[in-house]
Short mmCIF file of C-alpha atoms in Angstrom, two decimals:
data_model
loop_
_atom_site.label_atom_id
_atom_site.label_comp_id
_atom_site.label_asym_id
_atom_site.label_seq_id
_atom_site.Cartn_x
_atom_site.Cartn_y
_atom_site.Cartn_z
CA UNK A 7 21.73 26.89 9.36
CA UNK A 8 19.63 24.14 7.91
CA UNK A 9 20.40 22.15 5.55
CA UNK A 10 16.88 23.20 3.51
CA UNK A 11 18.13 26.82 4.08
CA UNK A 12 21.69 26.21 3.02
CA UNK A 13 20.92 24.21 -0.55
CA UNK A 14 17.75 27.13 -1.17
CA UNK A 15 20.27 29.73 -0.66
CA UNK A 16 22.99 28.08 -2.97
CA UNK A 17 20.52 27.60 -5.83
CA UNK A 18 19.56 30.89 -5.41
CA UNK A 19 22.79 32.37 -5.70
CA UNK A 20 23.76 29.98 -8.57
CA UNK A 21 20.90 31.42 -10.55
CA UNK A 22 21.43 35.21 -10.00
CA UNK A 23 25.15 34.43 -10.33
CA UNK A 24 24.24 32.95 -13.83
CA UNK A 25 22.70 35.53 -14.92
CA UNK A 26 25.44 37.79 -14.05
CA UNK A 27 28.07 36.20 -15.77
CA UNK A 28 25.64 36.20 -18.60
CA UNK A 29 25.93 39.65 -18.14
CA UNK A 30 29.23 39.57 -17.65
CA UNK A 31 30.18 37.78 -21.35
CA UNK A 32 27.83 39.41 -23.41
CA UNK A 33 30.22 42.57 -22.16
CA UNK A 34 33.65 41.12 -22.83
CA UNK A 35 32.13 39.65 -26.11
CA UNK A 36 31.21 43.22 -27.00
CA UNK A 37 34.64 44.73 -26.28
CA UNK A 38 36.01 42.25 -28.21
CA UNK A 39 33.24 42.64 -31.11
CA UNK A 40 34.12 46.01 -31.02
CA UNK A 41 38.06 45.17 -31.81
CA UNK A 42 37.45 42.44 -34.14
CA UNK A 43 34.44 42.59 -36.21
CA UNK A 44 34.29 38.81 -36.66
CA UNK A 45 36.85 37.74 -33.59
CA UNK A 46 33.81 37.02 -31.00
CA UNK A 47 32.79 33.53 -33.52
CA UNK A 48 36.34 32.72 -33.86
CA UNK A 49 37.90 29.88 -31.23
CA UNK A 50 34.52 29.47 -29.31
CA UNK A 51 33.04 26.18 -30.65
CA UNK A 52 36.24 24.14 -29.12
CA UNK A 53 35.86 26.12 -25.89
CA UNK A 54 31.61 25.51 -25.28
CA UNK A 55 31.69 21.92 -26.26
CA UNK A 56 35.09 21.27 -23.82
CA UNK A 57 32.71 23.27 -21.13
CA UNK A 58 29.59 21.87 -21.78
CA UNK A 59 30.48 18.52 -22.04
CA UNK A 60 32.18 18.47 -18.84
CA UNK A 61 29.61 20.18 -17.56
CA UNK A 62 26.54 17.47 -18.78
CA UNK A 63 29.54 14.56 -17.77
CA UNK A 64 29.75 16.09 -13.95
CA UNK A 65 26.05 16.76 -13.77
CA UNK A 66 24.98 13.11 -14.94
CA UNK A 67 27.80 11.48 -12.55
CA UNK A 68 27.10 13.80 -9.43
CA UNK A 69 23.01 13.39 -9.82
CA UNK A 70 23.31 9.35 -10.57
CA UNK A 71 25.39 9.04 -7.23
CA UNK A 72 23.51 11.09 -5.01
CA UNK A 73 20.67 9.03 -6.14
CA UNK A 74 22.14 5.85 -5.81
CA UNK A 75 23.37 6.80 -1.79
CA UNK A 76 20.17 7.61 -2.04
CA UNK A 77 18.65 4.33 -2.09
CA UNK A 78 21.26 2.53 -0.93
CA UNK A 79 20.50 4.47 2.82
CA UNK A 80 16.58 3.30 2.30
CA UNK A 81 17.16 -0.26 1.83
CA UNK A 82 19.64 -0.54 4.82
CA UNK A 83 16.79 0.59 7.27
CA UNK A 84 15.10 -2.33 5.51
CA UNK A 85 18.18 -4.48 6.36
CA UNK A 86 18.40 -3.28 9.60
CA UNK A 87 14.62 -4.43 10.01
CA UNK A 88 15.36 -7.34 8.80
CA UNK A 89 18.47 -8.29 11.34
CA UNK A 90 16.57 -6.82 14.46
CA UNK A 91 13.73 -8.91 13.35
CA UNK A 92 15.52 -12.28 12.62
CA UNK A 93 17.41 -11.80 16.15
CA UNK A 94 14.30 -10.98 17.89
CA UNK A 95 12.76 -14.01 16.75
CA UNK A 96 15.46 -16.45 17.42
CA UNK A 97 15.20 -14.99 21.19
CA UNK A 98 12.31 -18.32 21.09
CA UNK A 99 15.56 -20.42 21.46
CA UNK A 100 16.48 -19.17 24.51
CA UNK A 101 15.93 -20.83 27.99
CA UNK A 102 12.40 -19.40 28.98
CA UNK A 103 13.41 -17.62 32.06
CA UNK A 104 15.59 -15.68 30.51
CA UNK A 105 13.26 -14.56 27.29
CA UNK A 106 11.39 -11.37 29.04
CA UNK A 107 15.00 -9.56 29.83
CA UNK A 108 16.36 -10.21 26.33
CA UNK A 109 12.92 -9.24 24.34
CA UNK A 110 12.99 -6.37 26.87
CA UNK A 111 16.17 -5.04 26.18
CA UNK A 112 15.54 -5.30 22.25
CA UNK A 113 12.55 -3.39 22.69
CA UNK A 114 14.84 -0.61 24.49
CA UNK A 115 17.41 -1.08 21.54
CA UNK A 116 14.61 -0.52 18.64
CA UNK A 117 13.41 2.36 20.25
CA UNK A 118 16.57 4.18 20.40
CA UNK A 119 17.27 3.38 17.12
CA UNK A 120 14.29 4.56 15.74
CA UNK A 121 15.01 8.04 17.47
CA UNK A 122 18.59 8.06 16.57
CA UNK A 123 18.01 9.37 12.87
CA UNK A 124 14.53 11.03 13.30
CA UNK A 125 15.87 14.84 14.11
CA UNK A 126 19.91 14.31 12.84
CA UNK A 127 19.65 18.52 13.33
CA UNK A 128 20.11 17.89 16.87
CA UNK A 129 23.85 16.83 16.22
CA UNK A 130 24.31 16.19 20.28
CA UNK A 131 20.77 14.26 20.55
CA UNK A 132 21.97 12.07 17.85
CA UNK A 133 25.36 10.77 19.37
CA UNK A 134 23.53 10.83 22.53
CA UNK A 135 21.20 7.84 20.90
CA UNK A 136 23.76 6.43 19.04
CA UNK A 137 26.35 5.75 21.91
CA UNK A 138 23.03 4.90 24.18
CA UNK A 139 22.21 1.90 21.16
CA UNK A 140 25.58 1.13 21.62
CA UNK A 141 25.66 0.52 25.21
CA UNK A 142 22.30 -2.11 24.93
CA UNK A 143 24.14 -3.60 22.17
CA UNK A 144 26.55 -4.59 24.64
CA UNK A 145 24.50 -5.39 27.10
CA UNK A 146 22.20 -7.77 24.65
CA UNK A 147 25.39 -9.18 23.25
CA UNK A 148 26.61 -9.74 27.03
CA UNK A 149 23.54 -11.67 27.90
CA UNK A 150 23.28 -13.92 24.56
CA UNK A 151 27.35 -14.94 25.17
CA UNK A 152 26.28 -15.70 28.79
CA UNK A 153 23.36 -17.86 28.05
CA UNK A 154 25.34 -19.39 25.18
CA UNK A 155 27.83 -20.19 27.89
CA UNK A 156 25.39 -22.07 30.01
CA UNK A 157 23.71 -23.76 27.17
CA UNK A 158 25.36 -27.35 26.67
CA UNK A 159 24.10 -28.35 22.83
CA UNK A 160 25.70 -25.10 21.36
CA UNK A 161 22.40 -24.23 19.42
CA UNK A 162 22.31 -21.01 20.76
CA UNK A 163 25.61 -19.66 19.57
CA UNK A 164 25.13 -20.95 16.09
CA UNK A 165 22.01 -19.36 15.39
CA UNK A 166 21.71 -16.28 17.84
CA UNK A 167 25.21 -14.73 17.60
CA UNK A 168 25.58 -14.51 14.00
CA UNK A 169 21.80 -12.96 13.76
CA UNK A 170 23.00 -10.37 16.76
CA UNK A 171 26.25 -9.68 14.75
CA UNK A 172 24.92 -9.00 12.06
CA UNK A 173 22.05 -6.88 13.57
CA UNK A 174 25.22 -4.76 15.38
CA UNK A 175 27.20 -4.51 12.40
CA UNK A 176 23.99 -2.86 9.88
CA UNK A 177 24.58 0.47 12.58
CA UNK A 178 28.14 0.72 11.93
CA UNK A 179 27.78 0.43 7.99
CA UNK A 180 24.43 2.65 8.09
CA UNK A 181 26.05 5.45 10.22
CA UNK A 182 28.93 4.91 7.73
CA UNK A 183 26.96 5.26 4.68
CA UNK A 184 24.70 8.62 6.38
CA UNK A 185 28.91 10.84 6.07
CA UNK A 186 29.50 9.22 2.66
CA UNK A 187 28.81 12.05 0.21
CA UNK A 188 31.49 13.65 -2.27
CA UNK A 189 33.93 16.11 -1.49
CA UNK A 190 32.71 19.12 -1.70
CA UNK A 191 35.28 20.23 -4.55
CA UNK A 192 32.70 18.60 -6.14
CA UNK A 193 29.56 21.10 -5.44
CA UNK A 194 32.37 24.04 -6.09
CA UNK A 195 33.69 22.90 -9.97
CA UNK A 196 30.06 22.15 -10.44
CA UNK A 197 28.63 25.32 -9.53
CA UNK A 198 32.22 27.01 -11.34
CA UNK A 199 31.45 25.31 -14.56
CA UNK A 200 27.42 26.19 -14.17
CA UNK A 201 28.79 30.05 -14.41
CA UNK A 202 31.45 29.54 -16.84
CA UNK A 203 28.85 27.89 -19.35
CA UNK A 204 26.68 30.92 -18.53
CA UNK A 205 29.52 33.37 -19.53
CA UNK A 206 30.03 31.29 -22.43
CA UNK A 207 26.66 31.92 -23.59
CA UNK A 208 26.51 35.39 -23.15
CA UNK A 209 29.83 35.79 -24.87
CA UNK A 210 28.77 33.77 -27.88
CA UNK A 211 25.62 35.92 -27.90
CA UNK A 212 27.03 39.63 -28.02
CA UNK A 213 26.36 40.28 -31.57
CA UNK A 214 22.87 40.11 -31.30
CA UNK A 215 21.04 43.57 -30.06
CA UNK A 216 18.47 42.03 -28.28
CA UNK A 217 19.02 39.36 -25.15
CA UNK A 218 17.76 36.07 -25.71
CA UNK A 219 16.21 35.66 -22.06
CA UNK A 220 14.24 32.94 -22.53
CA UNK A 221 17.50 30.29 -23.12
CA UNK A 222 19.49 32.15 -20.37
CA UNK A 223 16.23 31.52 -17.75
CA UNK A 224 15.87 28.25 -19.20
CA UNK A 225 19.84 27.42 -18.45
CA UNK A 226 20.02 28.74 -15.03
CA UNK A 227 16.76 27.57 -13.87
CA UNK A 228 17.12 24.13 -14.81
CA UNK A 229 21.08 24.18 -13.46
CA UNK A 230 20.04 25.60 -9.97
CA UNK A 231 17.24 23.24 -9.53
CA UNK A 232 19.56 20.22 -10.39
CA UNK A 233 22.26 21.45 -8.12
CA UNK A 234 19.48 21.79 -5.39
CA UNK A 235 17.84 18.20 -5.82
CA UNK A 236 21.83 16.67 -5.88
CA UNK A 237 22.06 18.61 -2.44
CA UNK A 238 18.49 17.11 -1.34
CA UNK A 239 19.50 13.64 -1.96
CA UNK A 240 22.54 13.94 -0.70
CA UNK A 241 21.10 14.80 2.48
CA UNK A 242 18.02 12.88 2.45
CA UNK A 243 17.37 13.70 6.59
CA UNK A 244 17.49 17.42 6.54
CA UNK A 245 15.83 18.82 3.55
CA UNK A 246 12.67 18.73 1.68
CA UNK A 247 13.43 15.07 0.13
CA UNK A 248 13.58 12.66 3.07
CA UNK A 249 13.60 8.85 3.82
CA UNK A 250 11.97 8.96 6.78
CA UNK A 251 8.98 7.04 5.48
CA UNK A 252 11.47 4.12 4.98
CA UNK A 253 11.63 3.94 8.57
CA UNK A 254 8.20 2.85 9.00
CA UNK A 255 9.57 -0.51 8.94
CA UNK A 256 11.34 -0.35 12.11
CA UNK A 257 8.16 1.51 13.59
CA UNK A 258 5.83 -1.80 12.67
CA UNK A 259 8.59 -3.76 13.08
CA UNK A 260 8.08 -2.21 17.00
CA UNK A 261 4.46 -2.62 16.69
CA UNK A 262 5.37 -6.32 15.91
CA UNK A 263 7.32 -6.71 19.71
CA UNK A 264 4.58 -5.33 21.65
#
């Protein structure tokens, strides 16, 4: 199941699940209204601000991360572009005979990595690229130590091998930072508290004949849409909000090598 599937069909549910424990209060509020004429007002102030201000707290801290992963994936394509570019360049210091192999083999390298995140569905097709841009990391990494080697001065191993280290390091940290996303406890006490506050609602509500639909749309539209955008950028490859513009970069950057 998709990703775009899977968040649609768990805002979905949180909104008709809403409603029901709307439903569901404005019952046991009635029971109880029935018992005690003026028992449903009693106790409940503590109970919706404890509720609702966890709820708001949760919402603001689980939206402001997922947006900040957010843009902290986009700019390391960016640095990624950067290091691949800086490396690429410094290739110039290299004894000339061996310049077309090494500028070859980087073009290999930016190529794979510019297919390793563009269909992450493909779960196998991604490791495939990913262990693939390992293996020509090794092999460019091989061939700058060897020419190092050779090299009397030293130049090349100050300036090359950082810029290549670097440039191998930015996959670990960006694969890294692509699993990096809350436990999913997280989704389930948000979603919990989304239908408790509902049930609240409806329980406060029971003494009124007629159903105040409007507030209890209002409440679980705007709760199902924020739990579906928090899912979005969480997952910024597989749904409807994407990065994949941000990997233009590497795409002109490949334009650039040509």
């Amino acid at each position: 199941m998709s990703l775009m599937l899977a968040a649609s069909l768990s805002a979905t549910s949180l909104f008709f699940g809403m409603l029901a424990l709307f439903e569901l209060g404005r019952y046991i509020g009635k029971i109880k209204l029935m018992r005690e004429q003026d028992g449903v007002a009693k106790g409940t102030g503590p109970a919706e601000a404890a509720v609702f201000g966890l709820l708001g707290l949760l919402l603001a801290f689980t939206f402001s991360g997922a947006a900040s992963r957010f843009e902290v994936r986009r700019h390391l394509i960016t640095q990624e572009a950067n290091a691949i570019g800086t490396s690429y360049l410094r290739i110039d210091l290299l004894p000339g005979d061996t310049q077309p192999e090494m500028r070859q083999l980087f073009r290999r390298y930016l190529d794979t990595r510019i297919e390793t995140y563009r269909n992450t569905e493909d779960v196998a097709g991604t490791r495939a690229k990913l262990a693939e841009a390992l293996t020509l990391q090794k092999k460019i990494w091989a061939a700058a130590v060897s020419v190092s080697q050779r090299e009397a001065s030293g130049h090349v191993a100050i300036v090359l091998l950082p810029a290549l280290n670097e440039m191998i390091d930015i996959t670990t940290i960006r694969a890294t930072a692509t699993e990096n996303h809350p436990p999913h406890i997280i989704f389930l006490l948000l979603a919990g508290l989304c239908l408790v506050s509902a049930s609240l609602v409806g329980y406060v509500t029971c003494a009124t004949k007629m159903r105040n639909w409007f507030s209890i749309l209002i409440l679980a539209t705007t709760m199902s849409l924020t739990f579906y955008v928090i899912l979005e950028l969480e997952f910024p490859r597989l749904g409807v909000i994407r990065i994949d513009a941000a990997d233009q970069v590497l795409v002109e950057l490949r334009t650039s090598m040509r």
